[in-house]
Amino acid sequence: KVALRKYIYSQILVKAVEHGDRAAVEAALERGASPEQRDADGNTLEDLASFYNQQEMLFERRMQRMAHQPLSTFFTADDLMENCSAADPDVLLPFRATPGATPRGREDGLPEDD
């Protein structure tokens, strides 16, 4: 029963990607559709999204699941403030609260290699 439900939602997911229906994509994924689903021709969801010019729909979802380093890892607060005139002020607030912060990692501002 569970496997059948996942299969059905995965098929719905394929059609939602083909039609660019972001709400249906989210609903299918939340209900257990596999993000690794392929269509009948073997195309991945990324292939379909690219073909139908809907790449950002899946990219955004994938990026939400990934852990990200804070910008202060790569840039000083001054660098961020200097280059972000179009950014929302609420996004910049943490950087304004820590003037003179320096990037963590190597001396050149890049994170250390593992």
mmCIF file with all atom_site columns, C-alpha atoms in Angstrom:
data_model
loop_
_atom_site.group_PDB
_atom_site.id
_atom_site.type_symbol
_atom_site.label_atom_id
_atom_site.label_alt_id
_atom_site.label_comp_id
_atom_site.label_asym_id
_atom_site.label_entity_id
_atom_site.label_seq_id
_atom_site.pdbx_PDB_ins_code
_atom_site.Cartn_x
_atom_site.Cartn_y
_atom_site.Cartn_z
_atom_site.occupancy
_atom_site.B_iso_or_equiv
_atom_site.pdbx_formal_charge
_atom_site.auth_seq_id
_atom_site.auth_comp_id
_atom_site.auth_asym_id
_atom_site.auth_atom_id
_atom_site.pdbx_PDB_model_num
ATOM 1   C CA . LYS A 1 1   ? 0.000  0.000  0.000   1.00 0.00 ? 1   LYS A CA 1
ATOM 2   C CA . VAL A 1 2   ? 2.775  2.450  0.937   1.00 0.00 ? 2   VAL A CA 1
ATOM 3   C CA . ALA A 1 3   ? 4.840  1.493  -2.111  1.00 0.00 ? 3   ALA A CA 1
ATOM 4   C CA . LEU A 1 4   ? 1.846  2.030  -4.386  1.00 0.00 ? 4   LEU A CA 1
ATOM 5   C CA . ARG A 1 5   ? 1.187  5.435  -2.834  1.00 0.00 ? 5   ARG A CA 1
ATOM 6   C CA . LYS A 1 6   ? 4.818  6.487  -3.356  1.00 0.00 ? 6   LYS A CA 1
ATOM 7   C CA . TYR A 1 7   ? 4.670  5.256  -6.945  1.00 0.00 ? 7   TYR A CA 1
ATOM 8   C CA . ILE A 1 8   ? 1.511  7.253  -7.652  1.00 0.00 ? 8   ILE A CA 1
ATOM 9   C CA . TYR A 1 9   ? 2.904  10.414 -6.068  1.00 0.00 ? 9   TYR A CA 1
ATOM 10  C CA . SER A 1 10  ? 6.117  9.939  -8.020  1.00 0.00 ? 10  SER A CA 1
ATOM 11  C CA . GLN A 1 11  ? 4.122  9.800  -11.270 1.00 0.00 ? 11  GLN A CA 1
ATOM 12  C CA . ILE A 1 12  ? 2.248  12.938 -10.210 1.00 0.00 ? 12  ILE A CA 1
ATOM 13  C CA . LEU A 1 13  ? 5.627  14.543 -9.508  1.00 0.00 ? 13  LEU A CA 1
ATOM 14  C CA . VAL A 1 14  ? 6.834  13.829 -13.056 1.00 0.00 ? 14  VAL A CA 1
ATOM 15  C CA . LYS A 1 15  ? 3.714  15.430 -14.575 1.00 0.00 ? 15  LYS A CA 1
ATOM 16  C CA . ALA A 1 16  ? 3.931  18.394 -12.189 1.00 0.00 ? 16  ALA A CA 1
ATOM 17  C CA . VAL A 1 17  ? 7.523  19.062 -13.272 1.00 0.00 ? 17  VAL A CA 1
ATOM 18  C CA . GLU A 1 18  ? 6.533  18.776 -16.927 1.00 0.00 ? 18  GLU A CA 1
ATOM 19  C CA . HIS A 1 19  ? 3.757  21.335 -16.423 1.00 0.00 ? 19  HIS A CA 1
ATOM 20  C CA . GLY A 1 20  ? 5.748  23.638 -14.145 1.00 0.00 ? 20  GLY A CA 1
ATOM 21  C CA . ASP A 1 21  ? 3.262  23.264 -11.297 1.00 0.00 ? 21  ASP A CA 1
ATOM 22  C CA . ARG A 1 22  ? 5.344  24.229 -8.254  1.00 0.00 ? 22  ARG A CA 1
ATOM 23  C CA . ALA A 1 23  ? 2.512  23.574 -5.766  1.00 0.00 ? 23  ALA A CA 1
ATOM 24  C CA . ALA A 1 24  ? 1.955  20.061 -7.128  1.00 0.00 ? 24  ALA A CA 1
ATOM 25  C CA . VAL A 1 25  ? 5.717  19.366 -7.017  1.00 0.00 ? 25  VAL A CA 1
ATOM 26  C CA . GLU A 1 26  ? 5.865  20.408 -3.362  1.00 0.00 ? 26  GLU A CA 1
ATOM 27  C CA . ALA A 1 27  ? 2.725  18.402 -2.511  1.00 0.00 ? 27  ALA A CA 1
ATOM 28  C CA . ALA A 1 28  ? 4.002  15.246 -4.231  1.00 0.00 ? 28  ALA A CA 1
ATOM 29  C CA . LEU A 1 29  ? 7.412  15.470 -2.530  1.00 0.00 ? 29  LEU A CA 1
ATOM 30  C CA . GLU A 1 30  ? 5.836  16.085 0.879   1.00 0.00 ? 30  GLU A CA 1
ATOM 31  C CA . ARG A 1 31  ? 3.673  12.999 0.409   1.00 0.00 ? 31  ARG A CA 1
ATOM 32  C CA . GLY A 1 32  ? 6.587  10.724 -0.346  1.00 0.00 ? 32  GLY A CA 1
ATOM 33  C CA . ALA A 1 33  ? 7.332  11.011 -4.053  1.00 0.00 ? 33  ALA A CA 1
ATOM 34  C CA . SER A 1 34  ? 10.906 10.127 -4.855  1.00 0.00 ? 34  SER A CA 1
ATOM 35  C CA . PRO A 1 35  ? 13.059 13.053 -5.995  1.00 0.00 ? 35  PRO A CA 1
ATOM 36  C CA . GLU A 1 36  ? 15.009 10.405 -7.942  1.00 0.00 ? 36  GLU A CA 1
ATOM 37  C CA . GLN A 1 37  ? 11.938 9.520  -10.027 1.00 0.00 ? 37  GLN A CA 1
ATOM 38  C CA . ARG A 1 38  ? 12.354 9.124  -13.789 1.00 0.00 ? 38  ARG A CA 1
ATOM 39  C CA . ASP A 1 39  ? 9.773  9.339  -16.538 1.00 0.00 ? 39  ASP A CA 1
ATOM 40  C CA . ALA A 1 40  ? 8.903  6.480  -18.913 1.00 0.00 ? 40  ALA A CA 1
ATOM 41  C CA . ASP A 1 41  ? 11.836 7.454  -21.163 1.00 0.00 ? 41  ASP A CA 1
ATOM 42  C CA . GLY A 1 42  ? 14.333 7.402  -18.291 1.00 0.00 ? 42  GLY A CA 1
ATOM 43  C CA . ASN A 1 43  ? 14.649 11.191 -17.943 1.00 0.00 ? 43  ASN A CA 1
ATOM 44  C CA . THR A 1 44  ? 15.394 12.482 -14.461 1.00 0.00 ? 44  THR A CA 1
ATOM 45  C CA . LEU A 1 45  ? 13.363 15.259 -12.889 1.00 0.00 ? 45  LEU A CA 1
ATOM 46  C CA . GLU A 1 46  ? 16.285 17.597 -13.537 1.00 0.00 ? 46  GLU A CA 1
ATOM 47  C CA . ASP A 1 47  ? 16.254 16.593 -17.216 1.00 0.00 ? 47  ASP A CA 1
ATOM 48  C CA . LEU A 1 48  ? 12.532 17.310 -17.458 1.00 0.00 ? 48  LEU A CA 1
ATOM 49  C CA . ALA A 1 49  ? 12.791 20.585 -15.571 1.00 0.00 ? 49  ALA A CA 1
ATOM 50  C CA . SER A 1 50  ? 15.590 21.706 -17.865 1.00 0.00 ? 50  SER A CA 1
ATOM 51  C CA . PHE A 1 51  ? 13.692 20.688 -21.002 1.00 0.00 ? 51  PHE A CA 1
ATOM 52  C CA . TYR A 1 52  ? 10.573 22.571 -19.867 1.00 0.00 ? 52  TYR A CA 1
ATOM 53  C CA . ASN A 1 53  ? 12.626 25.549 -18.577 1.00 0.00 ? 53  ASN A CA 1
ATOM 54  C CA . GLN A 1 54  ? 11.629 24.920 -14.953 1.00 0.00 ? 54  GLN A CA 1
ATOM 55  C CA . GLN A 1 55  ? 15.114 24.373 -13.462 1.00 0.00 ? 55  GLN A CA 1
ATOM 56  C CA . GLU A 1 56  ? 14.722 26.800 -10.569 1.00 0.00 ? 56  GLU A CA 1
ATOM 57  C CA . MET A 1 57  ? 11.736 24.844 -9.255  1.00 0.00 ? 57  MET A CA 1
ATOM 58  C CA . LEU A 1 58  ? 13.892 21.828 -8.347  1.00 0.00 ? 58  LEU A CA 1
ATOM 59  C CA . PHE A 1 59  ? 17.085 23.775 -7.664  1.00 0.00 ? 59  PHE A CA 1
ATOM 60  C CA . GLU A 1 60  ? 15.401 25.817 -4.950  1.00 0.00 ? 60  GLU A CA 1
ATOM 61  C CA . ARG A 1 61  ? 14.026 22.691 -3.280  1.00 0.00 ? 61  ARG A CA 1
ATOM 62  C CA . ARG A 1 62  ? 17.429 20.969 -3.391  1.00 0.00 ? 62  ARG A CA 1
ATOM 63  C CA . MET A 1 63  ? 19.231 23.999 -1.970  1.00 0.00 ? 63  MET A CA 1
ATOM 64  C CA . GLN A 1 64  ? 16.803 24.190 0.960   1.00 0.00 ? 64  GLN A CA 1
ATOM 65  C CA . ARG A 1 65  ? 17.966 20.745 2.100   1.00 0.00 ? 65  ARG A CA 1
ATOM 66  C CA . MET A 1 66  ? 21.675 21.572 1.981   1.00 0.00 ? 66  MET A CA 1
ATOM 67  C CA . ALA A 1 67  ? 23.697 23.027 4.817   1.00 0.00 ? 67  ALA A CA 1
ATOM 68  C CA . HIS A 1 68  ? 25.271 26.312 3.834   1.00 0.00 ? 68  HIS A CA 1
ATOM 69  C CA . GLN A 1 69  ? 28.215 28.223 5.214   1.00 0.00 ? 69  GLN A CA 1
ATOM 70  C CA . PRO A 1 70  ? 27.407 31.763 6.359   1.00 0.00 ? 70  PRO A CA 1
ATOM 71  C CA . LEU A 1 71  ? 28.616 34.507 4.038   1.00 0.00 ? 71  LEU A CA 1
ATOM 72  C CA . SER A 1 72  ? 30.907 35.714 6.812   1.00 0.00 ? 72  SER A CA 1
ATOM 73  C CA . THR A 1 73  ? 32.929 32.544 6.201   1.00 0.00 ? 73  THR A CA 1
ATOM 74  C CA . PHE A 1 74  ? 34.000 33.943 2.849   1.00 0.00 ? 74  PHE A CA 1
ATOM 75  C CA . PHE A 1 75  ? 33.702 37.729 3.177   1.00 0.00 ? 75  PHE A CA 1
ATOM 76  C CA . THR A 1 76  ? 34.347 40.418 5.748   1.00 0.00 ? 76  THR A CA 1
ATOM 77  C CA . ALA A 1 77  ? 31.387 42.438 6.981   1.00 0.00 ? 77  ALA A CA 1
ATOM 78  C CA . ASP A 1 78  ? 32.796 45.484 5.164   1.00 0.00 ? 78  ASP A CA 1
ATOM 79  C CA . ASP A 1 79  ? 32.979 43.560 1.870   1.00 0.00 ? 79  ASP A CA 1
ATOM 80  C CA . LEU A 1 80  ? 29.393 42.412 2.245   1.00 0.00 ? 80  LEU A CA 1
ATOM 81  C CA . MET A 1 81  ? 28.097 45.873 3.082   1.00 0.00 ? 81  MET A CA 1
ATOM 82  C CA . GLU A 1 82  ? 30.038 47.486 0.259   1.00 0.00 ? 82  GLU A CA 1
ATOM 83  C CA . ASN A 1 83  ? 28.644 45.132 -2.399  1.00 0.00 ? 83  ASN A CA 1
ATOM 84  C CA . CYS A 1 84  ? 25.026 44.705 -1.376  1.00 0.00 ? 84  CYS A CA 1
ATOM 85  C CA . SER A 1 85  ? 23.179 47.945 -2.018  1.00 0.00 ? 85  SER A CA 1
ATOM 86  C CA . ALA A 1 86  ? 20.192 46.037 -3.466  1.00 0.00 ? 86  ALA A CA 1
ATOM 87  C CA . ALA A 1 87  ? 19.898 43.549 -0.583  1.00 0.00 ? 87  ALA A CA 1
ATOM 88  C CA . ASP A 1 88  ? 17.032 43.598 1.893   1.00 0.00 ? 88  ASP A CA 1
ATOM 89  C CA . PRO A 1 89  ? 18.170 45.482 5.040   1.00 0.00 ? 89  PRO A CA 1
ATOM 90  C CA . ASP A 1 90  ? 16.819 42.696 7.283   1.00 0.00 ? 90  ASP A CA 1
ATOM 91  C CA . VAL A 1 91  ? 19.181 40.243 5.607   1.00 0.00 ? 91  VAL A CA 1
ATOM 92  C CA . LEU A 1 92  ? 22.111 42.562 6.288   1.00 0.00 ? 92  LEU A CA 1
ATOM 93  C CA . LEU A 1 93  ? 21.284 43.204 9.932   1.00 0.00 ? 93  LEU A CA 1
ATOM 94  C CA . PRO A 1 94  ? 23.531 40.443 11.356  1.00 0.00 ? 94  PRO A CA 1
ATOM 95  C CA . PHE A 1 95  ? 26.490 41.873 9.446   1.00 0.00 ? 95  PHE A CA 1
ATOM 96  C CA . ARG A 1 96  ? 25.847 45.386 10.691  1.00 0.00 ? 96  ARG A CA 1
ATOM 97  C CA . ALA A 1 97  ? 25.823 44.059 14.252  1.00 0.00 ? 97  ALA A CA 1
ATOM 98  C CA . THR A 1 98  ? 29.348 42.668 13.889  1.00 0.00 ? 98  THR A CA 1
ATOM 99  C CA . PRO A 1 99  ? 31.476 45.431 12.379  1.00 0.00 ? 99  PRO A CA 1
ATOM 100 C CA . GLY A 1 100 ? 35.030 44.475 11.597  1.00 0.00 ? 100 GLY A CA 1
ATOM 101 C CA . ALA A 1 101 ? 34.267 40.756 11.514  1.00 0.00 ? 101 ALA A CA 1
ATOM 102 C CA . THR A 1 102 ? 36.867 38.815 9.614   1.00 0.00 ? 102 THR A CA 1
ATOM 103 C CA . PRO A 1 103 ? 36.321 35.694 7.583   1.00 0.00 ? 103 PRO A CA 1
ATOM 104 C CA . ARG A 1 104 ? 37.084 32.372 9.169   1.00 0.00 ? 104 ARG A CA 1
ATOM 105 C CA . GLY A 1 105 ? 39.493 30.008 7.465   1.00 0.00 ? 105 GLY A CA 1
ATOM 106 C CA . ARG A 1 106 ? 42.684 30.756 5.613   1.00 0.00 ? 106 ARG A CA 1
ATOM 107 C CA . GLU A 1 107 ? 44.345 34.145 5.498   1.00 0.00 ? 107 GLU A CA 1
ATOM 108 C CA . ASP A 1 108 ? 43.063 34.713 1.952   1.00 0.00 ? 108 ASP A CA 1
ATOM 109 C CA . GLY A 1 109 ? 39.439 34.470 3.230   1.00 0.00 ? 109 GLY A CA 1
ATOM 110 C CA . LEU A 1 110 ? 38.671 31.072 1.753   1.00 0.00 ? 110 LEU A CA 1
ATOM 111 C CA . PRO A 1 111 ? 37.572 28.203 3.994   1.00 0.00 ? 111 PRO A CA 1
ATOM 112 C CA . GLU A 1 112 ? 40.213 25.682 4.940   1.00 0.00 ? 112 GLU A CA 1
ATOM 113 C CA . ASP A 1 113 ? 40.427 22.475 2.949   1.00 0.00 ? 113 ASP A CA 1
ATOM 114 C CA . ASP A 1 114 ? 39.460 19.297 4.798   1.00 0.00 ? 114 ASP A CA 1
#
